[in-house]
XYZ file of C-alpha atoms in Angstrom:
464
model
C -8.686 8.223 -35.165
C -11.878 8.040 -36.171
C -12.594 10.962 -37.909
C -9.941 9.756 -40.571
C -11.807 6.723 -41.933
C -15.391 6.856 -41.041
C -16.387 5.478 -44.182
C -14.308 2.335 -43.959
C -13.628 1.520 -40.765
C -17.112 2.033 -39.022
C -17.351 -1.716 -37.781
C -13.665 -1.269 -36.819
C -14.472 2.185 -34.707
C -17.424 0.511 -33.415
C -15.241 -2.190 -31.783
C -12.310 -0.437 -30.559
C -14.870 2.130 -29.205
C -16.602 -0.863 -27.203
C -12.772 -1.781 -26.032
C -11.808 1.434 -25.030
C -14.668 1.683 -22.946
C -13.800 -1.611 -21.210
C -10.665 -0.315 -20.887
C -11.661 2.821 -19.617
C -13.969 1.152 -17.225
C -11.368 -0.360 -15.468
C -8.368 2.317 -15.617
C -10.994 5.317 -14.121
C -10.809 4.074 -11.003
C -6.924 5.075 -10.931
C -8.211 8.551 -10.778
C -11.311 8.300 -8.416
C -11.356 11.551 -7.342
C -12.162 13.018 -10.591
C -15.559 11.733 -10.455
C -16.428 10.576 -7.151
C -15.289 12.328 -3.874
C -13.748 10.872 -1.152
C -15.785 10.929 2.162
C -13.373 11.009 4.716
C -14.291 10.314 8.927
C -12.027 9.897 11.355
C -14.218 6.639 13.212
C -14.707 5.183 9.984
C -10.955 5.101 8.861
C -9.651 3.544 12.055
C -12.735 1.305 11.960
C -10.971 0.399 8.252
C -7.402 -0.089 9.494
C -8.613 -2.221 12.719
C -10.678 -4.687 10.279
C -7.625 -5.004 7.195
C -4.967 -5.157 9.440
C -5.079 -8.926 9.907
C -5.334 -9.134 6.426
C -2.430 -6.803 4.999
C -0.331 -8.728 7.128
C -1.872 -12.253 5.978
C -0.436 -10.814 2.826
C 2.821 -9.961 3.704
C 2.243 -5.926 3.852
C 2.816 -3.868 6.712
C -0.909 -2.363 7.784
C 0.506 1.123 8.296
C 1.372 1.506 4.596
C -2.420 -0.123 3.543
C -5.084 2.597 3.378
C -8.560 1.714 2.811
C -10.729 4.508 1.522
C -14.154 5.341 1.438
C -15.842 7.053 -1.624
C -18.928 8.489 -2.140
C -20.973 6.097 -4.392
C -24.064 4.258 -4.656
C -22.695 1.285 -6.388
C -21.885 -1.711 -5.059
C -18.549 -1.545 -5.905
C -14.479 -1.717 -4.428
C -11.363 -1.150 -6.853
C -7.700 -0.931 -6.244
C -5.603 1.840 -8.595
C -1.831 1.485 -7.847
C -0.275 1.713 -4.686
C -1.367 -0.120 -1.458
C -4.736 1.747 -1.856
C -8.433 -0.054 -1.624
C -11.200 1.959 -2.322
C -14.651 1.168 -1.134
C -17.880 2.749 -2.479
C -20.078 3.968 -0.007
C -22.763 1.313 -1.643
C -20.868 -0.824 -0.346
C -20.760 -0.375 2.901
C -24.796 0.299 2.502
C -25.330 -3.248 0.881
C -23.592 -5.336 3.978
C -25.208 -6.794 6.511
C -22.189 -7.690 8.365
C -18.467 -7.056 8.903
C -16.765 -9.928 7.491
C -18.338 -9.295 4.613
C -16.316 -6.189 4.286
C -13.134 -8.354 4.692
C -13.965 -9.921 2.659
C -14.120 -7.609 -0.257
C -11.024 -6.213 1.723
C -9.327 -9.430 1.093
C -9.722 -9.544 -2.410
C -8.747 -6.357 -3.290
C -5.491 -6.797 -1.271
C -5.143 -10.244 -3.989
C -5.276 -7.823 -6.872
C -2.414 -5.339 -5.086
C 0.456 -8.538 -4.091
C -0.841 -9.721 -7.465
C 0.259 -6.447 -9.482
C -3.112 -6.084 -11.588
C -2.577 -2.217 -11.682
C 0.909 -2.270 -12.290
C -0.018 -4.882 -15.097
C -3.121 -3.816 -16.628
C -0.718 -3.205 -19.741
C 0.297 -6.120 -20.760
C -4.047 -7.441 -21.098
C -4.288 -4.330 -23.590
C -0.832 -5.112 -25.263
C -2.403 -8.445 -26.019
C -5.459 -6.471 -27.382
C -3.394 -4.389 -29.242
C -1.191 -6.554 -30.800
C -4.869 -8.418 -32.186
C -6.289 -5.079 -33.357
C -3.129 -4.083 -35.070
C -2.477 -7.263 -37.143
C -6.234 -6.868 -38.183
C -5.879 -3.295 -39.197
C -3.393 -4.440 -41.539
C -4.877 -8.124 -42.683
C -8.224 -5.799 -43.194
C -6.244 -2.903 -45.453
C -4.652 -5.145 -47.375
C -7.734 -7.254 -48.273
C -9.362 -4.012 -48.572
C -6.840 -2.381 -51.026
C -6.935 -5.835 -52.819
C -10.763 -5.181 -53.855
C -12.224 -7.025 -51.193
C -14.037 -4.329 -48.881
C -16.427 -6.779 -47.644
C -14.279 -9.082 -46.847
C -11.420 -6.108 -45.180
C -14.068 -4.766 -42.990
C -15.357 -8.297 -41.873
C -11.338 -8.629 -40.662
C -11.261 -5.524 -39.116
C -15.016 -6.426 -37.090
C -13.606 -9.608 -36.074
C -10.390 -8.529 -35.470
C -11.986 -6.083 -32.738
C -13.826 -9.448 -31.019
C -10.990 -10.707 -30.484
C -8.619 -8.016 -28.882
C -11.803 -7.616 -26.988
C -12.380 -11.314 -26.107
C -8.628 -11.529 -25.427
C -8.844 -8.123 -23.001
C -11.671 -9.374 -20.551
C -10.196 -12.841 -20.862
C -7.317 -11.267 -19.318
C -9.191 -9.265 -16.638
C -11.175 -12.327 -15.739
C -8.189 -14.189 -15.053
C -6.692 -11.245 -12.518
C -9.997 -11.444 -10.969
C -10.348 -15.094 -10.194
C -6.575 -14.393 -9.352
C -7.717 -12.024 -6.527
C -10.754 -14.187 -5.256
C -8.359 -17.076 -4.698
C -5.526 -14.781 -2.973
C -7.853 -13.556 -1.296
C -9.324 -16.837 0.603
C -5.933 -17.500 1.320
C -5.381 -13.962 3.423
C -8.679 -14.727 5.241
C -7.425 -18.551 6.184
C -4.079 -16.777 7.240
C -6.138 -14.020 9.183
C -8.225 -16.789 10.525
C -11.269 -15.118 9.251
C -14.004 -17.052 7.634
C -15.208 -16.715 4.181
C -18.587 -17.350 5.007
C -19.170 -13.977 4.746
C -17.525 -13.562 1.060
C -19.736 -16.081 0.102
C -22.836 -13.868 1.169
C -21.753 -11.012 -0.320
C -21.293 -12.529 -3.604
C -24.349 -14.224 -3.503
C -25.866 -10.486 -2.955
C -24.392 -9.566 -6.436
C -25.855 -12.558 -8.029
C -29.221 -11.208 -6.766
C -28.846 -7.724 -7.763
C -27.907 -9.552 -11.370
C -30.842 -11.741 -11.060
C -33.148 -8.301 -10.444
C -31.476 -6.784 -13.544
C -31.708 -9.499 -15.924
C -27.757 -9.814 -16.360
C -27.216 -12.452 -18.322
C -25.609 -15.553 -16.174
C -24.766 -17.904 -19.438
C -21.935 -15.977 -21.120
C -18.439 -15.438 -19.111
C -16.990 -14.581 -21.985
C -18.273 -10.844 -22.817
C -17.705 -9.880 -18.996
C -14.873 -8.491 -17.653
C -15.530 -10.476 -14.371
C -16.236 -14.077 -14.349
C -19.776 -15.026 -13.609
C -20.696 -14.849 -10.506
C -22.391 -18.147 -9.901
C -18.602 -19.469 -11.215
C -17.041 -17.971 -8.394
C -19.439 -19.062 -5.903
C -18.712 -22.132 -6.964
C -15.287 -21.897 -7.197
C -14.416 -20.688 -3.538
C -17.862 -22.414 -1.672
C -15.555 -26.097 -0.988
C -12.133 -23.698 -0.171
C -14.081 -21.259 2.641
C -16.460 -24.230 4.035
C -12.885 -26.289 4.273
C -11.596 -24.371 6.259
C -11.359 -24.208 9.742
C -12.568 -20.595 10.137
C -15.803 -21.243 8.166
C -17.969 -21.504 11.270
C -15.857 -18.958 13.116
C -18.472 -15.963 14.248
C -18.097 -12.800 13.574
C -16.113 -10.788 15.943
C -19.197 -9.032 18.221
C -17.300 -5.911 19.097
C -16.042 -5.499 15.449
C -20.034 -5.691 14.409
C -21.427 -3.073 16.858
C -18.662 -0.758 15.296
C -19.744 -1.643 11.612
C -23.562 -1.375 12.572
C -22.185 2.650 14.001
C -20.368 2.816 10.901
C -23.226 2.044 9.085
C -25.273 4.153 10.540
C -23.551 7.287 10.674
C -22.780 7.206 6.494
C -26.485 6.078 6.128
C -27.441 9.510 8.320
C -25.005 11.388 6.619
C -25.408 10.515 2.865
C -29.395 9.745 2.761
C -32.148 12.079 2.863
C -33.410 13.027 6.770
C -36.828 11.870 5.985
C -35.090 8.673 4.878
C -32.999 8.515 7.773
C -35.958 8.921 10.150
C -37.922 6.011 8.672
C -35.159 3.357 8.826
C -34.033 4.586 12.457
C -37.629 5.944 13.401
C -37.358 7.490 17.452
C -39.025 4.443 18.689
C -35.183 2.743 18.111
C -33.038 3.729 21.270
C -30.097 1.735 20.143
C -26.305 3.503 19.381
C -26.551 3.224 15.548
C -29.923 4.812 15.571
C -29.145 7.321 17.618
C -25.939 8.055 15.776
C -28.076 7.990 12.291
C -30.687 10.563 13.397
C -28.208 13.019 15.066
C -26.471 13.004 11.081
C -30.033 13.756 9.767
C -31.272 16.356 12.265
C -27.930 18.024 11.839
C -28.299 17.898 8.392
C -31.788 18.733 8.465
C -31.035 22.087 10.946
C -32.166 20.823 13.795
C -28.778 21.306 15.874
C -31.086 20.826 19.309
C -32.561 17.687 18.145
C -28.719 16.479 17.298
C -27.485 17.194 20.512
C -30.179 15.769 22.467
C -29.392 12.206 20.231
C -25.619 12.760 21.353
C -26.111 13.595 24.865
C -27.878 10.295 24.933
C -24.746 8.178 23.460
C -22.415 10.492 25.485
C -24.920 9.448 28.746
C -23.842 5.768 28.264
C -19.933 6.277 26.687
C -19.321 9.832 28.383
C -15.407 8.932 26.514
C -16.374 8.067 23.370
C -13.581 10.299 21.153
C -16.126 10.065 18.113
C -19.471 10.751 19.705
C -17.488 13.726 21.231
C -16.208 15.028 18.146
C -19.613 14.722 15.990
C -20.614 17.072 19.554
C -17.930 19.427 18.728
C -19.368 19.573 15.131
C -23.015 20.094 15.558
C -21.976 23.140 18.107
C -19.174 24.576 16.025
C -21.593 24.569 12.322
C -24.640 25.646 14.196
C -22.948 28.800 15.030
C -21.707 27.900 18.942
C -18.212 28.140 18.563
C -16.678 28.401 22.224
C -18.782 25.801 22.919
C -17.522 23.186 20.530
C -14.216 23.566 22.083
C -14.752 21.468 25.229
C -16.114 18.574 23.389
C -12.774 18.673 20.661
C -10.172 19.579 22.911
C -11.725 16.154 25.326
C -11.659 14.293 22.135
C -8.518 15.330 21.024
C -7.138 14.056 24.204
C -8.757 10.810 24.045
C -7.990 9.888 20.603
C -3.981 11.738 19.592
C -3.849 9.695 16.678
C -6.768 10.845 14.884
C -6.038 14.112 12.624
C -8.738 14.770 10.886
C -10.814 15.207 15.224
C -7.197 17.634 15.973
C -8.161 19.609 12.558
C -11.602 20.437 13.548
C -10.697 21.746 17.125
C -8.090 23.850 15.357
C -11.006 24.909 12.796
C -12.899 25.850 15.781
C -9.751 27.497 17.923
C -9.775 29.597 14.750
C -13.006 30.367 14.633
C -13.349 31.904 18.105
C -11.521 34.802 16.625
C -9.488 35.270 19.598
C -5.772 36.109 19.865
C -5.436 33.896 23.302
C -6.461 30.607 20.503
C -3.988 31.446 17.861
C -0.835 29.615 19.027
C -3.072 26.335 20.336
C -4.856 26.043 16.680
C -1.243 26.572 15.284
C 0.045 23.582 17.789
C -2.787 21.440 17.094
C -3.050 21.524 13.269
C 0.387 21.518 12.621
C 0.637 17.692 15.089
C -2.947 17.266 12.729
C -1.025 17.844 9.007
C 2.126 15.980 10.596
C 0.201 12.920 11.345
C -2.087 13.112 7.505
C -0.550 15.883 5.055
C -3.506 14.987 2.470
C -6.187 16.990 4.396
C -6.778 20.279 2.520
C -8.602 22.170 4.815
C -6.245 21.656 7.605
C -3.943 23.054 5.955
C -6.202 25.974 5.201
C -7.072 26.642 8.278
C -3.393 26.251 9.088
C -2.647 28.731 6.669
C -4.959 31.699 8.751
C -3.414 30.637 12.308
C 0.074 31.802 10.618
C -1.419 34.582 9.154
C -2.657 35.397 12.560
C 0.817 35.308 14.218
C 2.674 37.629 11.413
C 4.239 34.454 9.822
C 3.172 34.981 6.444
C 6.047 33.011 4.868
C 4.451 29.854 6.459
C 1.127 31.239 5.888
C 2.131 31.235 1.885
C 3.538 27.815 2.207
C 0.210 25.990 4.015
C -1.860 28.023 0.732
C 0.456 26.432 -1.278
C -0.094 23.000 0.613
C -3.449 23.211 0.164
C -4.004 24.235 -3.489
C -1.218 21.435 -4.425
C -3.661 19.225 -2.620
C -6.986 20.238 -4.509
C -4.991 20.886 -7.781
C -5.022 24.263 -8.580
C -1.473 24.832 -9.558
C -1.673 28.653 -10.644
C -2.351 29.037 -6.872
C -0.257 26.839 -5.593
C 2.867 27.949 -7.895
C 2.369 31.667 -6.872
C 1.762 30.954 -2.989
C 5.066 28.238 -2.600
C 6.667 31.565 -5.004
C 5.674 33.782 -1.999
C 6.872 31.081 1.213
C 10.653 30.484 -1.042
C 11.090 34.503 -0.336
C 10.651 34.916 3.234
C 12.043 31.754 4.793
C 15.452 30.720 5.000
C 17.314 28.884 2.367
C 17.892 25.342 2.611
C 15.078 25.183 5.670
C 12.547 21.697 5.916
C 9.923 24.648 4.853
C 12.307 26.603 2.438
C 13.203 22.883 0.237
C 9.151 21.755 1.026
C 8.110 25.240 -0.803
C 10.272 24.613 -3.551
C 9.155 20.863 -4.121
C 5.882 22.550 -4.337
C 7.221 25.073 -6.717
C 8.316 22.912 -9.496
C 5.703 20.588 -9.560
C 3.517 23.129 -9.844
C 5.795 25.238 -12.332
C 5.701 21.773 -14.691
C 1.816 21.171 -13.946
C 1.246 24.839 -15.305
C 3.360 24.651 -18.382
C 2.175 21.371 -18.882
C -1.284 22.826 -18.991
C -0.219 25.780 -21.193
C 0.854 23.231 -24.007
C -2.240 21.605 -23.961
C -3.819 25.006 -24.162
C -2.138 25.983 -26.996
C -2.414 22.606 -29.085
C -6.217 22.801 -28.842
């Protein structure tokens, strides 16, 4: 659009350049993997369902269809993008100091999902458009009527206000959420003292960068000292404010904590929050992450044998046991460890994948048909797990089944998005099983979207 009237529309591109970036600010998060990657842990995610639970059904959802998902990010930040979906940054998690103050983020995000923000974004950049349309045409016509000036002032202020009008808009979805919100915590019987403290964090980090705090209107949240204000008499009305925080629900945060700080950060970093002289669980947990990560698998394992000394049953202290012996090169004896968590914990996938990984990896015959047991109950329970499916994919192999073998490659490059791959490989699993099969009609699901995804792909290909 540009291109075609650089001359007399520069104020104009200027403006709808600043909108669309608004815009775009807001609509990335719809495809977060694109630019971020999703950290997924098997103790964090239940950790996630046991604290929203309460709070999806506050809201009237059912907690089984609410995921909350952790993505690798420094920012303090938390978005929905369609769907019953939250998405937390790993910044997050970093910046609070206690649980409820992850509900309460929770809790908001769940207002902008019953509220239909996503599903509605449209209709704040219809308003826009409508704006920066009429002043396309006010501005041409005083243009073409001699005066420029005067068009291109139009078309400048004609871009304030679909912009003013847009964040106007978001503003209003986002005090929207902060007052749904404190009514799923008073339902949950949760108190907002600890949405208060998290917002008063932001207002600090604001303070430290010199964000303005006297103009709401260029900001496509309201300011932060207004919604202090505006939820400060609702939460300390209500008969949850001085409700503590649930102890047992604040060790497992402090774990949860610790772990993502020991697994994201820097060892050296690691070792000087949690230095050795702190024998508590979410130290321990922390520096087994960073001598791991540092190649130190003996140092790990002596920090786990220690948390395994005091909770010999733990599922997740066994399975990060299982890990450190299975990437350090010790694969018969990680098995132990993830078949023992495995047993402890059924419902978790993502330990069942890793003892098939390491079933696998044993390169023995005897292991084929357990790993092919076990990953297939792992990719029944969570289908979204690539690597499962991978690993899946050799077990068949293994056995001779190389119809199923095609169709778990084709699982797993739909998954990651490489549709040449997956179109060929679902191609290959359609000719050996049996028409009309669960597999045969899954393999041909996987087929055409991946037939349309390529095509799709070729047309763009050939426009450029």
């Amino acid at each position: 659009m540009t291109s075609r009237f650089v001359s007399a529309r520069k104020p104009f591109s200027a403006g709808l350049r600043l909108l669309l970036a608004v815009a775009l600010a807001i609509t990335a998060s719809i495809r977060p993997a694109l630019a971020q990657s999703i950290l997924r842990d098997a103790e964090t995610e239940a950790f996630f369902h046991e604290i929203s639970a309460p709070l999806a059904e506050a809201a009237g959802l059912n907690p089984r269809s609410l995921d909350v998902i952790l993505i690798g990010d420094s920012s303090i930040n938390a978005f929905v993008a369609g769907g019953q979906a939250v998405y937390i940054h790993s910044g997050l998690i970093m910046a609070a100091d206690d649980v409820n103050e992850v509900q309460g983020v929770i809790a908001h995000e769940i207002g902008h999902i019953t509220g239909g923000h996503v599903v509605r974004f449209s209709e704040g950049a219809k308003a826009a458009t409508s704006i920066t349309l009429l002043s396309m045409l006010l501005g041409a016509a005083a243009m073409a009527a001699g005066a420029g000036e005067a068009g291109m002032a139009i078309f400048a202020g004609g871009q304030q206000a679909a912009l003013g009008k847009f964040l106007a808009y978001s503003r209003t979805q986002e005090s929207a959420a902060d007052q749904a919100g404190a009514t799923f915590l008073h339902k949950a019987e949760l108190s907002g003292r600890g949405s208060i403290n998290f917002f008063k964090k932001l207002q600090n980090q604001e303070f430290r960068l010199a964000i303005p705090q006297d103009n709401g209107y260029a900001r496509t949240h309201p300011l932060t000292g207004d919604r202090i204000a505006a939820l400060e008499n609702t939460y300390k009305n209500d008969a949850a404010w001085e409700k503590p925080t649930d102890p047992a629900l604040q060790a497992k945060f402090l774990r949860i904590k610790a772990k993502l700080y020991g697994y994201i950060e820097e060892p050296s970093r690691t070792f000087q929050k949690y230095p050795e002289t702190d024998t508590s669980v979410p130290a321990r947990y922390a520096r087994a992450y960073a001598w791991h990560k540092n190649a130190f698998p003996d140092r790990a394992e002596t920090e786990i044998d220690w948390l395994l000394r005091d909770a010999p049953d733990d599922p997740f202290f066994l399975e990060l046991k299982g890990q450190v012996l299975l990437e350090s090169g010790k694969v018969g004896d990680a098995i132990g460890p993830l078949r023992r968590a495995v047993a402890l914990a059924p419902d978790q996938p993502l330990i069942a994948g890793m003892l098939g990984h390491a079933l696998i990896a044993t390169e023995k015959p005897e292991n084929t048909e357990e790993a092919k047991r076990v990953l297939r109950a792992a990719v029944a329970r969570d289908n979204r797990n690539p690597f499962a499916w991978y690993q899946l994919g050799i077990a068949y192999a293994r056995g001779g089944d190389e119809a199923r073998a095609a169709l778990a490659t084709a699982e797993q490059n739909n998954l990651t998005g490489n549709a040449q791959l997956a179109l060929a490989s679902s191609r290959m699993a359609m000719a050996g099983l049996s028409p009309g099969t669960p597999d045969w009609i899954r393999a041909q699901d996987i087929y055409m979207v991946s037939q349309h995804a390529v095509e799709d792909e070729d047309g763009k290909r050939k426009r450029r």
